[in-house]
PDB file of C-alpha atoms in Angstrom:
ATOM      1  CA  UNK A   1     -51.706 215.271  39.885  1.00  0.00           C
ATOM      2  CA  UNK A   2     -50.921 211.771  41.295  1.00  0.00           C
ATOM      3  CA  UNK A   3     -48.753 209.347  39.376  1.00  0.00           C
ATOM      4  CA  UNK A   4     -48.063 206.012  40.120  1.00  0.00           C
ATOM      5  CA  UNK A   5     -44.482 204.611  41.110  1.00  0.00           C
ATOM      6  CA  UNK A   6     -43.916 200.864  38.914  1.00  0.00           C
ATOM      7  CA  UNK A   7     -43.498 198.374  42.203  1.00  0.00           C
ATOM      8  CA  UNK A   8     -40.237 196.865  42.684  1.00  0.00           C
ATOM      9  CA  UNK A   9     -41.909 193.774  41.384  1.00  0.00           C
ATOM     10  CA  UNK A  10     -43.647 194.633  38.084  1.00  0.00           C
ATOM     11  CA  UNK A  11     -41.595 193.259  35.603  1.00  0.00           C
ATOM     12  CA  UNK A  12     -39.820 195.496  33.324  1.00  0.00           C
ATOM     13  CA  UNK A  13     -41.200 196.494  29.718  1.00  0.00           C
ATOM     14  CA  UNK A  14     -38.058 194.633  28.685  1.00  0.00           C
ATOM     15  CA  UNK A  15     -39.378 191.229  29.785  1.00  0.00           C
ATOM     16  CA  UNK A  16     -43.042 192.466  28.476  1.00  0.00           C
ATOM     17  CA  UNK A  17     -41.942 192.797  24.908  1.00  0.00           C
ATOM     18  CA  UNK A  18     -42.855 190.320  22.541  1.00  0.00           C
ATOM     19  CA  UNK A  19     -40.673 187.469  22.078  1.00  0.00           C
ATOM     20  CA  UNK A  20     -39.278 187.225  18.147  1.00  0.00           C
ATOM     21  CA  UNK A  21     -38.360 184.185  15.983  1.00  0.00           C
ATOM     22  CA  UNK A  22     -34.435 185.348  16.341  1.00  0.00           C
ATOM     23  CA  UNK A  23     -34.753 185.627  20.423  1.00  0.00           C
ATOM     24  CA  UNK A  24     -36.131 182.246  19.923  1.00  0.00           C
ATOM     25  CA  UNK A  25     -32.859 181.248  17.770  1.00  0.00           C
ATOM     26  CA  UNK A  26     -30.582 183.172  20.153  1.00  0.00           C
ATOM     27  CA  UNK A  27     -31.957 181.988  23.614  1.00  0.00           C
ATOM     28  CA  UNK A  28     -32.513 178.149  22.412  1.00  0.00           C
ATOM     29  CA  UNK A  29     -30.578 176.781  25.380  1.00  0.00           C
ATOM     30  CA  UNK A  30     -33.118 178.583  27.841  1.00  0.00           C
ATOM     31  CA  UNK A  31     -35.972 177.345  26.244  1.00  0.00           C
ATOM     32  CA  UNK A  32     -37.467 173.801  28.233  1.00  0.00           C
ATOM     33  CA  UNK A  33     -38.207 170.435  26.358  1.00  0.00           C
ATOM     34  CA  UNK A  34     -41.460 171.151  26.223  1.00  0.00           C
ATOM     35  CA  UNK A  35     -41.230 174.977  24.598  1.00  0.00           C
ATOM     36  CA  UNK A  36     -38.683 172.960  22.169  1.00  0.00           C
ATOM     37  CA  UNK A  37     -41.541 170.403  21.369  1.00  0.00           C
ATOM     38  CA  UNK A  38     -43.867 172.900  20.708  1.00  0.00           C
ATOM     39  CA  UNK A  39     -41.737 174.760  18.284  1.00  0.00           C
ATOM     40  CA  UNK A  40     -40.927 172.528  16.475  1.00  0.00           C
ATOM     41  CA  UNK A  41     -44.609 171.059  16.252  1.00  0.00           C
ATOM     42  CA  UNK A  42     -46.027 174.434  14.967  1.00  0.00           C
ATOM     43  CA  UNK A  43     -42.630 176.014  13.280  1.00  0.00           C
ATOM     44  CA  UNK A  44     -40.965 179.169  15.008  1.00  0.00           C
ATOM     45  CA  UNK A  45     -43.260 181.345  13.899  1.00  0.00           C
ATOM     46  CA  UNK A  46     -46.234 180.139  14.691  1.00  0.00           C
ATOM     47  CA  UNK A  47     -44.929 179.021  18.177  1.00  0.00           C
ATOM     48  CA  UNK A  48     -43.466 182.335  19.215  1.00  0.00           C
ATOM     49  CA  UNK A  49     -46.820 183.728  17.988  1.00  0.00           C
ATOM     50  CA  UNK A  50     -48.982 181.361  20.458  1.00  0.00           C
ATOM     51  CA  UNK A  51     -46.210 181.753  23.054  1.00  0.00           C
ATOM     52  CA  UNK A  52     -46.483 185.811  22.770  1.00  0.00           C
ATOM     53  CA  UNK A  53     -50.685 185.569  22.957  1.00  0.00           C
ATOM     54  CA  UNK A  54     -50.946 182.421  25.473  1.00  0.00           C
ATOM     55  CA  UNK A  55     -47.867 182.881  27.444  1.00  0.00           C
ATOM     56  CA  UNK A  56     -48.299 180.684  30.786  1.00  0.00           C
ATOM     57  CA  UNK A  57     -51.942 179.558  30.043  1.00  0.00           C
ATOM     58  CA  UNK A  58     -53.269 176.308  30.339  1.00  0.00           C
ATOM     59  CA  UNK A  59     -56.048 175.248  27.293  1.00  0.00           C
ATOM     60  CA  UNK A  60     -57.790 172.120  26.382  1.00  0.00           C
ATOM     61  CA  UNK A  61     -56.565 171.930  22.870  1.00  0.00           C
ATOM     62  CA  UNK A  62     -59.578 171.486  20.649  1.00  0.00           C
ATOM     63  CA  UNK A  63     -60.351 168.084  18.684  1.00  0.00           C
ATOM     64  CA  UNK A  64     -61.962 170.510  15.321  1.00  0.00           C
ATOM     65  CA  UNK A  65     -63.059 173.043  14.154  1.00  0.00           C
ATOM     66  CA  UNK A  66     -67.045 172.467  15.390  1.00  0.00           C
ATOM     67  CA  UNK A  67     -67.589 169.685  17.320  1.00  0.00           C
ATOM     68  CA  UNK A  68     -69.314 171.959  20.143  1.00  0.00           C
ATOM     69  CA  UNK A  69     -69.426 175.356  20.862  1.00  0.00           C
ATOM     70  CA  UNK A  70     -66.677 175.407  23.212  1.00  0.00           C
ATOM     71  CA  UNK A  71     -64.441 173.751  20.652  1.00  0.00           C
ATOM     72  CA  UNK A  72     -65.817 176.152  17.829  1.00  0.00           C
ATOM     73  CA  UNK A  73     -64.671 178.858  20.127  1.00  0.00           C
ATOM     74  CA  UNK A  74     -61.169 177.525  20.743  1.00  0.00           C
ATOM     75  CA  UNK A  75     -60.836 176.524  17.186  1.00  0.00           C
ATOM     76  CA  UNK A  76     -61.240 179.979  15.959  1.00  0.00           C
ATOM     77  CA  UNK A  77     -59.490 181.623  18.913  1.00  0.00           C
ATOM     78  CA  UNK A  78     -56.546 179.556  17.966  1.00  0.00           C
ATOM     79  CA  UNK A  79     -56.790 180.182  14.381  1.00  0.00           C
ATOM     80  CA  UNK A  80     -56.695 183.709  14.857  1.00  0.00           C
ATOM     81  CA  UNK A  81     -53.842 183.564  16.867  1.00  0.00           C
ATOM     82  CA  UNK A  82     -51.297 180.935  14.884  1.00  0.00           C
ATOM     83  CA  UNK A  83     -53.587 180.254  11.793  1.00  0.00           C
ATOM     84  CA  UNK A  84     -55.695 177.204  10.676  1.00  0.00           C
ATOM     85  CA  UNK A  85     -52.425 174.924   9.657  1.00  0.00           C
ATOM     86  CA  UNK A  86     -50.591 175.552  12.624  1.00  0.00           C
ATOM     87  CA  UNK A  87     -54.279 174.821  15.181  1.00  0.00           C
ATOM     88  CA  UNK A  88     -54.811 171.700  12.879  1.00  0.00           C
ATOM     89  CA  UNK A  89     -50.792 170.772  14.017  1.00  0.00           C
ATOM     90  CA  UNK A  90     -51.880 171.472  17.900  1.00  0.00           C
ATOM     91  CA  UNK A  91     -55.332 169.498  17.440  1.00  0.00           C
ATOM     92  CA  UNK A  92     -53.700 166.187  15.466  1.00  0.00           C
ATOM     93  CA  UNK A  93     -50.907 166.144  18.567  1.00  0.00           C
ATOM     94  CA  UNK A  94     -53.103 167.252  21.280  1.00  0.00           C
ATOM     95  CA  UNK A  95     -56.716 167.201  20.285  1.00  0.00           C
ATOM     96  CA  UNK A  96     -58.804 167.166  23.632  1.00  0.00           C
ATOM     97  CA  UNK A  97     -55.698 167.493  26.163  1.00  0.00           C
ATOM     98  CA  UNK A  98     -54.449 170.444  28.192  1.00  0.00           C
ATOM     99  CA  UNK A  99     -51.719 172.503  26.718  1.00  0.00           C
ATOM    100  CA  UNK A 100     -49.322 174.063  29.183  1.00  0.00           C
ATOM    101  CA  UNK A 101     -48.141 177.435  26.637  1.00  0.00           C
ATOM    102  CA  UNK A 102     -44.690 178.435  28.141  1.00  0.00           C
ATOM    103  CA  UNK A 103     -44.029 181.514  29.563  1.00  0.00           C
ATOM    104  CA  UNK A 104     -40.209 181.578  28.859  1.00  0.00           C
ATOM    105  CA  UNK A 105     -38.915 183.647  31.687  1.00  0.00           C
ATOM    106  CA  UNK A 106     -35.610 182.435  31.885  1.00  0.00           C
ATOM    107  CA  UNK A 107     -34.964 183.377  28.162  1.00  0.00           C
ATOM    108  CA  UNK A 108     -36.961 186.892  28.533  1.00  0.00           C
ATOM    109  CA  UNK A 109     -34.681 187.861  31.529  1.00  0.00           C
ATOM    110  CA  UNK A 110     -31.685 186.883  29.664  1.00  0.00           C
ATOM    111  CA  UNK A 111     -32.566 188.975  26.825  1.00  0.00           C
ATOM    112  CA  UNK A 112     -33.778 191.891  29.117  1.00  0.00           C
ATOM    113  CA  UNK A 113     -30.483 191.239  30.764  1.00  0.00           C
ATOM    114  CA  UNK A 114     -28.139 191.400  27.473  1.00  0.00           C
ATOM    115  CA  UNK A 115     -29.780 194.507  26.607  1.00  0.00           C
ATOM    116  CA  UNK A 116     -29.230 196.517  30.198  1.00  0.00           C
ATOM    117  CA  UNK A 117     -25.398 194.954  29.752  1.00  0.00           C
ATOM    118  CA  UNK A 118     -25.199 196.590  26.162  1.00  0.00           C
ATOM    119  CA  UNK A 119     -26.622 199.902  27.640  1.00  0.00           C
ATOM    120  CA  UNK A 120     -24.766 199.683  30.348  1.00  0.00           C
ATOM    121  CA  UNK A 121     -21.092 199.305  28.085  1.00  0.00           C
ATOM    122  CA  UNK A 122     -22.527 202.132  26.443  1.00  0.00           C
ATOM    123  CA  UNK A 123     -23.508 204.549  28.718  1.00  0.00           C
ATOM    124  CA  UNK A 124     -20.085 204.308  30.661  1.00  0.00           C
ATOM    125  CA  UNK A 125     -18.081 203.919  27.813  1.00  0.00           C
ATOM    126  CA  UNK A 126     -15.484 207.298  26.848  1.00  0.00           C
ATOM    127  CA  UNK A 127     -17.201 209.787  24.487  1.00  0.00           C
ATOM    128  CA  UNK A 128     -17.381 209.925  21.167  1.00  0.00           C
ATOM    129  CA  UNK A 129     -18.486 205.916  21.176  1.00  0.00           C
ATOM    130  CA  UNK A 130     -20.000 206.200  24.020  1.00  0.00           C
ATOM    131  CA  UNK A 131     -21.413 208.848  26.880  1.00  0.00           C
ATOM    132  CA  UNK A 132     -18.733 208.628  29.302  1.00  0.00           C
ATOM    133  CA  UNK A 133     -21.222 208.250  32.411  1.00  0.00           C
ATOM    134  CA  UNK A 134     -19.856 207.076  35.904  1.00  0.00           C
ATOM    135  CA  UNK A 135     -20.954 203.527  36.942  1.00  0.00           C
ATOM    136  CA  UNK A 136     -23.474 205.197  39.705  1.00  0.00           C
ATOM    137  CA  UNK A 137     -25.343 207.803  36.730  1.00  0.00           C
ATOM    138  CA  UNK A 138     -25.273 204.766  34.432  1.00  0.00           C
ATOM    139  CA  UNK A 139     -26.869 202.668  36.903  1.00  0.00           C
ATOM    140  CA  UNK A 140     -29.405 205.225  37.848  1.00  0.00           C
ATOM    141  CA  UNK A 141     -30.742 205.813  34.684  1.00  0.00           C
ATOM    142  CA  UNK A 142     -30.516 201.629  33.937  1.00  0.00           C
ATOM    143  CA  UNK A 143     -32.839 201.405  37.300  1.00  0.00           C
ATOM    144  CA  UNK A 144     -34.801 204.012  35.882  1.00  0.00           C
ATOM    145  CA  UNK A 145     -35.496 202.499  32.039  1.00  0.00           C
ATOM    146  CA  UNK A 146     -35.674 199.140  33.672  1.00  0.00           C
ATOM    147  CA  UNK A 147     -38.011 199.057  36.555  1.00  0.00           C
ATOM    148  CA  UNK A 148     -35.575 197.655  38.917  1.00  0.00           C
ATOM    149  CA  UNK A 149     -34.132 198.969  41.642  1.00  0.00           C
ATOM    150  CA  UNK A 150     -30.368 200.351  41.593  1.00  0.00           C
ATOM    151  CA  UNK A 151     -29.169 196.901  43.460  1.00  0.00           C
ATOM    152  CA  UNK A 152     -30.754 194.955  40.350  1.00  0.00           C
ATOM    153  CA  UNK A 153     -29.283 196.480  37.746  1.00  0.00           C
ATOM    154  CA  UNK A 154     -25.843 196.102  39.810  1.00  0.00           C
ATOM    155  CA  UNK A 155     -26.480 192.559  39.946  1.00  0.00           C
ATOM    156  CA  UNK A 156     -26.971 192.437  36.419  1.00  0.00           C
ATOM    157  CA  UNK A 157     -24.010 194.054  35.590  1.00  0.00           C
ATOM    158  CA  UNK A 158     -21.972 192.537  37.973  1.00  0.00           C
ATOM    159  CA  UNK A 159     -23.213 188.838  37.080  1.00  0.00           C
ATOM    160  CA  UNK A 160     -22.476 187.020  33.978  1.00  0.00           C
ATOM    161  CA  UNK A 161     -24.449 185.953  31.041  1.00  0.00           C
ATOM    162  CA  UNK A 162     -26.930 182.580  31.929  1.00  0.00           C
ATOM    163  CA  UNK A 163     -26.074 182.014  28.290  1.00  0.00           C
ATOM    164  CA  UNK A 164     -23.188 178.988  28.363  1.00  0.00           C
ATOM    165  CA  UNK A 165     -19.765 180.091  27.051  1.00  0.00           C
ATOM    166  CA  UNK A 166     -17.973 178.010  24.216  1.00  0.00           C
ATOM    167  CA  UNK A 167     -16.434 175.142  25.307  1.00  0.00           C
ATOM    168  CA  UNK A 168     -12.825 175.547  26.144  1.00  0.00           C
ATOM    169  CA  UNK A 169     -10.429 172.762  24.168  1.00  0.00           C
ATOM    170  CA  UNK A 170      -9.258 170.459  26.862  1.00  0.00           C
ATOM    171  CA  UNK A 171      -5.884 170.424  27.299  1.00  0.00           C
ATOM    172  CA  UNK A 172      -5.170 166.765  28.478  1.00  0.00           C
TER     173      UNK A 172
END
């Protein structure tokens, strides 16, 4: 029996999972101006839905619903994807141009990265909340549930949130 090791740079299943309208909420700071513009063009929803099924693709949006076959099949690629209000949005705003869908990385590593933190508090903290691990078993398994190696999930750990911190009151 052979099985396959993941590589050291496949991303993780954490960064594969679909994005959701509250990681959209959460993460808004990491999104770029133009993920921003496009949600709020098509609604969360229907942007984290295109975002999720396009993510990092480049299309010429299409100018209707039939006005040749290539546009028929983009129209109802589209529709299936975010609906026929939501590709008549796209098509009014950016009917014959290139669309640049957003892959969101920074925002999907954050959110890959909050949830190997939260394991992480868990795993090593005392029993009954937690499971009492050492920082080297927790670490191990992290690597393991990951995909990354045991120096990524210390830098993870070890590194802060990318998410900004509330603004401190200035004191003069």
């Amino acid at each position: 029996m052979h099985t396959h090791a993941t590589p050291a740079h496949a991303p993780s299943a954490a960064m594969e999972t679909p994005l959701t309208v509250a990681d959209i909420h959460h993460y808004a700071c990491l999104i770029p101006a133009s993920g921003h513009e496009l949600l709020h063009l098509l609604g969360a929803e229907a942007g984290v839905k295109l975002i999720n099924a396009l993510r990092g693709v480049q299309l010429v949006v299409p100018r209707g619903p039939c006005n040749n076959t290539a546009g028929a099949h983009a129209w109802r690629h589209l529709v299936g994807i975010v609906g026929e209000r939501a590709t008549l949005q796209l098509s009014q705003t950016y009917a014959g141009r290139e669309l640049n869908v957003p892959r969101l990385e920074d925002l999907r590593r954050e959110r890959r990265n909050t949830a190997l933190r939260g394991d992480f508090d868990h795993l090593t903290a005392a029993q009954p909340a937690g499971q009492g691990l050492s920082k080297t078993r927790a670490v191990q398994q992290l690597a393991l549930k990951y995909g990354l190696t045991w120096r990524g999930v210390e830098l993870v750990i070890d590194r802060p949130s990318a998410m900004p911190s509330p603004s401190h009151p200035q004191l003069f």
